[in-house]
Short mmCIF file of C-alpha atoms in Angstrom, two decimals:
data_model
loop_
_atom_site.label_atom_id
_atom_site.label_comp_id
_atom_site.label_asym_id
_atom_site.label_seq_id
_atom_site.Cartn_x
_atom_site.Cartn_y
_atom_site.Cartn_z
CA MET A 20 0.15 0.08 -0.13
CA ASP A 21 0.89 3.18 -0.85
CA ARG A 22 1.67 5.88 1.79
CA LYS A 23 -1.35 8.19 0.61
CA ALA A 24 -4.09 5.40 0.82
CA LEU A 25 -2.67 4.24 4.31
CA ILE A 26 -3.23 7.83 5.34
CA LYS A 27 -6.52 8.28 3.90
CA ALA A 28 -7.44 4.64 5.37
CA LEU A 29 -6.34 5.82 8.58
CA LEU A 30 -8.09 8.91 8.52
CA GLY A 31 -11.33 7.32 7.37
CA LYS A 32 -11.87 5.59 10.36
CA LYS A 33 -14.39 7.03 12.78
CA GLU A 34 -12.08 6.20 15.91
CA ILE A 35 -9.38 7.89 14.65
CA ILE A 36 -11.35 11.17 13.93
CA ASP A 37 -12.75 11.23 17.03
CA TYR A 38 -9.40 11.06 18.54
CA THR A 39 -7.95 13.90 16.46
CA TYR A 40 -10.92 15.85 17.22
CA VAL A 41 -10.19 15.26 20.78
CA ILE A 42 -6.45 15.88 20.29
CA MET A 43 -7.04 19.11 18.49
CA PHE A 44 -9.67 19.90 20.88
CA LEU A 45 -7.13 19.97 24.13
CA PHE A 46 -4.62 21.37 21.97
CA THR A 47 -6.49 24.20 21.62
CA ALA A 48 -7.66 24.35 25.20
CA SER A 49 -4.20 23.92 26.36
CA PHE A 50 -2.97 27.21 23.66
CA PHE A 51 -6.32 29.25 25.29
CA MET A 52 -5.41 28.32 28.77
CA TYR A 53 -2.03 29.59 28.56
CA PHE A 54 -2.18 32.70 26.60
CA ALA A 55 -5.63 34.03 27.77
CA VAL A 56 -6.71 32.39 31.28
CA LYS A 57 -3.20 32.24 32.70
CA PRO A 58 -2.63 36.13 32.20
CA ALA A 59 -5.80 37.23 33.21
CA LEU A 60 -5.13 34.79 36.61
CA SER A 61 -2.14 36.61 37.07
CA ILE A 62 -3.14 39.68 36.90
CA ALA A 63 -5.96 38.88 39.39
CA PHE A 64 -3.87 37.75 41.79
CA SER A 65 -1.50 40.67 41.66
CA LEU A 66 -4.75 42.88 41.83
CA ARG A 67 -5.61 41.21 44.78
CA ARG A 68 -2.32 41.42 46.52
CA GLU A 69 -1.85 45.09 45.35
CA ALA A 70 -5.29 45.91 47.11
CA GLU A 71 -4.12 44.24 50.20
CA ASP A 72 -0.93 45.91 50.25
CA LEU A 73 -2.87 49.51 49.87
CA LYS A 74 -5.06 48.39 52.71
CA LYS A 75 -2.39 48.35 54.78
CA VAL A 76 -0.83 51.63 53.81
CA ASN A 77 -3.91 53.09 54.24
CA ALA A 78 -4.33 51.95 57.55
CA VAL A 79 -0.90 53.45 58.15
CA TYR A 80 -2.02 56.77 56.49
CA GLU A 81 -5.29 56.68 58.47
CA ASN A 82 -3.09 56.28 61.65
CA ASN A 83 -1.21 59.13 61.23
CA ILE A 84 -4.06 61.53 60.18
CA MET A 85 -5.65 60.89 63.54
CA LYS A 86 -2.20 61.52 65.26
CA LEU A 87 -1.89 64.76 63.05
CA LEU A 88 -5.59 65.98 63.86
CA ASP A 89 -4.97 64.93 67.46
CA ILE A 90 -1.81 67.18 67.10
CA GLN A 91 -3.55 69.76 65.58
CA SER A 92 -6.55 70.12 68.14
CA ASN A 93 -3.66 70.09 71.30
CA LEU A 94 -2.55 73.25 69.76
CA GLU A 95 -5.96 74.92 69.04
CA LEU A 96 -6.08 74.58 72.56
CA SER A 97 -2.86 75.89 73.64
CA ARG A 98 -3.02 78.72 71.17
CA ASP A 99 -4.67 80.69 73.86
CA ARG A 100 -1.55 80.01 76.16
CA LYS A 101 1.49 80.90 74.07
CA TYR A 102 2.04 83.77 75.84
CA LEU A 103 3.12 81.33 78.58
CA LEU A 104 5.82 79.93 76.38
CA ASP A 105 6.77 82.92 75.67
CA GLU A 106 7.61 84.30 79.09
CA ALA A 107 9.09 80.76 80.28
CA ILE A 108 11.53 80.47 77.31
CA PRO A 109 11.76 84.09 75.58
CA LEU A 110 13.29 84.53 71.90
CA LYS A 111 16.05 86.43 73.40
CA PRO A 112 18.21 86.15 76.38
CA SER A 113 16.86 88.99 78.35
CA THR A 114 19.57 89.00 80.55
CA ASP A 115 18.69 92.51 82.19
CA GLU A 116 14.91 91.19 82.59
CA MET A 117 15.89 88.08 84.38
CA LEU A 118 18.71 89.85 86.78
CA THR A 119 15.94 92.33 87.72
CA HIS A 120 13.57 89.46 88.65
CA LEU A 121 16.64 87.86 90.60
CA ILE A 122 17.66 90.90 92.55
CA SER A 123 14.44 91.93 93.45
CA SER A 124 13.45 88.60 94.73
CA ALA A 125 16.93 88.41 96.76
CA VAL A 126 16.03 91.83 98.25
CA GLY A 127 12.25 90.79 98.68
CA ASN A 128 13.31 88.01 101.00
CA GLY A 129 15.66 90.31 102.97
CA LEU A 130 19.09 89.09 101.24
CA THR A 131 21.93 91.16 100.67
CA VAL A 132 23.24 90.91 97.25
CA GLU A 133 27.16 90.96 97.29
CA LEU A 134 28.22 89.87 93.71
CA ILE A 135 26.58 89.03 90.57
CA THR A 136 28.42 87.68 87.60
CA VAL A 137 27.04 86.67 84.00
CA ASP A 138 28.71 83.95 81.79
CA HIS A 139 29.22 84.58 78.28
CA VAL A 140 26.04 84.40 75.92
CA LYS A 141 25.93 82.34 73.00
CA LEU A 142 23.36 83.97 70.79
CA ILE A 143 23.94 81.80 67.54
CA SER A 144 24.63 78.18 68.78
CA SER A 145 27.02 76.40 66.31
CA GLU A 146 25.70 72.79 67.86
CA THR A 147 22.99 71.05 66.03
CA ASN A 148 22.01 69.39 69.56
CA LYS A 149 18.47 69.89 70.88
CA THR A 150 19.23 71.58 74.04
CA LEU A 151 17.79 74.90 74.83
CA PRO A 152 21.08 78.07 74.93
CA ASP A 153 21.25 79.23 78.30
CA VAL A 154 22.38 82.31 80.13
CA LYS A 155 24.49 81.45 83.29
CA ILE A 156 24.32 83.37 86.43
CA ASN A 157 26.44 83.43 89.58
CA MET A 158 25.47 85.17 92.55
CA LYS A 159 26.79 85.62 96.33
CA ILE A 160 24.04 86.58 98.56
CA LYS A 161 24.14 87.27 102.41
CA GLY A 162 21.44 86.49 104.64
CA GLU A 163 19.60 83.73 106.90
CA TYR A 164 18.86 80.49 106.01
CA SER A 165 15.10 80.84 105.42
CA SER A 166 15.50 83.53 103.37
CA VAL A 167 17.84 81.65 100.93
CA VAL A 168 15.07 78.82 101.38
CA ASN A 169 12.58 81.53 100.38
CA PHE A 170 14.60 82.98 97.63
CA THR A 171 15.21 79.36 95.96
CA LYS A 172 11.45 78.87 96.08
CA GLN A 173 10.53 82.30 94.49
CA ILE A 174 13.12 81.42 92.08
CA MET A 175 11.17 78.52 91.10
CA ASP A 176 7.66 80.10 91.06
CA GLN A 177 8.56 82.70 88.18
CA ARG A 178 7.34 82.04 84.80
CA ARG A 179 10.69 82.57 83.29
CA LEU A 180 12.32 78.75 83.23
CA LYS A 181 15.31 78.59 85.34
CA THR A 182 17.34 76.20 87.14
CA ILE A 183 19.58 76.44 90.12
CA ASN A 184 22.80 74.39 89.06
CA LYS A 185 24.39 74.63 92.18
CA ILE A 186 23.97 76.20 95.71
CA SER A 187 26.74 76.21 98.68
CA ILE A 188 25.89 77.84 101.76
CA ALA A 189 29.16 78.74 103.91
CA THR A 190 29.16 80.73 107.15
CA ILE A 191 31.07 83.98 107.62
CA GLU A 192 33.48 83.68 110.37
CA ASP A 193 34.39 87.57 110.72
CA GLU A 194 30.47 88.42 111.38
CA VAL A 195 30.16 89.25 115.30
CA SER A 196 26.09 88.44 114.35
CA SER A 197 24.38 85.37 115.08
CA ALA A 198 25.34 82.37 112.90
CA SER A 199 22.22 82.25 110.77
CA SER A 200 22.55 85.82 109.45
CA GLY A 201 26.14 85.32 109.01
CA LEU A 202 25.38 83.05 105.52
CA LEU A 203 27.28 84.07 102.79
CA THR A 204 25.46 81.80 99.69
CA THR A 205 26.98 81.47 96.12
CA VAL A 206 24.04 80.18 93.78
CA ASN A 207 24.48 79.27 89.92
CA ILE A 208 21.54 79.72 87.94
CA SER A 209 20.91 79.21 84.37
CA GLY A 210 18.03 81.36 82.34
CA TYR A 211 17.21 79.45 79.23
CA PHE A 212 15.85 81.35 75.91
CA ARG A 213 15.26 80.09 72.14
#
């Protein structure tokens, strides 16, 4: 038999035709699955993953917005009290004003101001740290112990932000008066500005 006749004889059988159609259908379906369904499924899964990522980002943004709104409401509440911040930490050193308050507090408590020195004030800070610049004042005052205690309390009650870095109390030996009125107190005070 001839090759063409053999092919015609084989293709003429019903079973071979059915198998040929099944093979062609499977080939076409595989082709369709690979080139049409697979990209659609991969796009669907990537969109789903992207949607989950966007939900996470949205939650972070929503949390940050809530924090920002909380900060804004706190700022609005404290806006009326901003003058207290300006008085506590002024923009300039205002050394003369601070000295006036310290001297009047000392004199008001019955203390005698012996000596006041002001350390060098840096108006422009070259450092990048987050500490406030300060004015350091050293005072030598003379008086009774209770007056010194009242003086330190009065310093802490003033609106200007100050810290007492060091206090040293010594008795004056050459005084004839009582021991409590003969106290020489050295106070190191820092006043802050912005």
